[in-house]
């Protein structure tokens, strides 16, 4: 499911595209609207607003790093990642605020207030929000088709659109909670919102739904050998999956929980959030492995151990093995070894992308430059006494660290659940 | 995989960038402006049976004023909370019920903070005690909102806070307030309802 990589559009080429200016205008309009809302929040609840922005911005960092690292071999340009995030945070939110309210009102008018009370948030929000977010991935395709070469690219852009939406929506909800509490400019409702929406519900929220819908758009554009009907149907299925996951999460099902206490709250979170999480993780893994196999096969044709050894070919295609190789270097020759392995892996990935470019394109100089770059990093690694970026034997320190981190995460989760259910 | 074929180069969306971008704008415009226009085109007000208690939510009921209609856009009944929005002519009469673990003075402070937290709204006059026919004790007061005036009342009972807000132009309020006050006095809590 990977396409040959074509050179990214230059700034001049982008400026000649009407779609680019349309997307830019939409981002500007969204920025103005969200800016107006933020200004109003700051005027009424300055401390709570600044706290909410700071907390949720911090929450965005690990998500951003994780999503950006998903496609290690063919990283998306930072500019396009920013556009995707901004679409979610500025355009999709601006559209969703009036659209979702209007749709929920229509459910109340055409159905009943009872129906709107029970299912309004479950039906209106997902319908408007998923459309607005998915159009963000379409916008990326319109302005930079050359940068969408695999289903995984669609996943990354979709997840970033979802992340932008999630962060801005969380800030809006946090300030809404402050206003509802009626206790003035207090941060307590912000902290509660952060625990619930950021910490407990953050993993299976808009980032996840956006990734699924983005995978569909990725499939639609990178599989031209399939019939158009088939591709549209697959994209439709992915969108429906994102919508259905969102509906399930917002639905009144299990609203009263499975009893009282932290365990019951955890059970509800797992029942509603885990199925889509597992589905999307499986999809991401599959897309990642297919893309990795494609690029590793390109590197294998070089048959030059100075550029990549057999052991490194095995390592480069797997995220966990790449990380294990970096840990092994750190254990053998220290932090500089870890950094050197990371630089070598990045250079090898860039070379793989270069090799995958269509042969008709005049990239000879670039290919030579990328090979030289790999050799430079190889030499740096060798000078540290660590000639090959491969995995070592799993160390007891890593096992202890993994178990310890998991235990701390579970303890924090338990404390949060207990505080909220109490 | 392999080289770029003609089919790839002429495939969507490469050749249809502008039309697709305009289509994207149209969809966004429909969501942002079209849906609200459609919402406005469908009437929101429904008749309510005269003289009968209307369930607001969480077991709280109220007998709406004569001639009042129910605005379904502000009405969300529920088992542990709920809202009801009535229109009496051009006057807005809203009741909100939600779980609350504080006392009456805390509930009153909270409601006043919410009122004054809205731009242009300020509480005027003093706060007076009020009670319903069913024995719920509360307080009521007055606020102004730009060219409109408002009344608020709040009651606390059975782990719930019941907040009443009434707003409208001065003349309209003067005509409808007696009926709305009479309606507010019918607020009641029925366990298990």
Coordinates of C-alpha atoms in Angstrom, one line a residue, chain A residues 108-109 111-114, chain B residues 42-50 52-57 62-77 82-89 91-95:
Chain A
X108 CA -34.8 17.5 19.4
X109 CA -37.2 19.2 16.9
X111 CA -37.4 13.6 17.3
X112 CA -38.0 14.7 20.9
X113 CA -36.2 16.4 23.7
X114 CA -35.8 12.9 25.3
Chain B
X42 CA -37.8 24.2 11.8
X43 CA -40.0 25.5 14.5
X44 CA -38.7 24.8 18.1
X45 CA -41.8 25.5 20.1
X46 CA -44.3 22.9 21.1
X47 CA -47.6 23.3 23.1
X48 CA -47.6 22.0 26.6
X49 CA -50.7 20.7 28.4
X50 CA -52.2 23.5 30.5
X52 CA -50.4 19.7 34.3
X53 CA -47.0 19.2 35.9
X54 CA -44.2 19.0 33.4
X55 CA -41.2 16.8 34.3
X56 CA -38.0 18.9 34.1
X57 CA -35.7 16.0 35.2
X62 CA -43.4 22.4 37.3
X63 CA -46.7 23.5 36.0
X64 CA -46.0 25.8 33.1
X65 CA -47.7 29.3 33.0
X66 CA -50.9 29.5 30.9
X67 CA -50.1 30.1 27.2
X68 CA -46.5 28.9 27.6
X69 CA -44.9 26.8 24.9
X70 CA -42.0 24.4 25.3
X71 CA -38.8 25.3 23.4
X72 CA -37.3 21.9 22.6
X73 CA -33.8 23.4 21.9
X74 CA -33.4 24.2 25.5
X75 CA -35.2 21.2 27.0
X76 CA -33.2 18.1 27.9
X77 CA -34.9 15.8 30.5
X82 CA -32.6 18.1 33.3
X83 CA -33.5 21.4 31.7
X84 CA -36.8 22.8 30.5
X85 CA -37.2 26.0 28.5
X86 CA -40.6 27.7 28.2
X87 CA -41.5 30.7 26.1
X88 CA -44.2 33.0 27.4
X89 CA -44.7 35.4 24.5
X91 CA -40.2 36.0 27.6
X92 CA -37.7 33.2 28.2
X93 CA -38.4 31.0 31.3
X94 CA -35.7 28.4 31.9
X95 CA -35.4 25.8 34.6

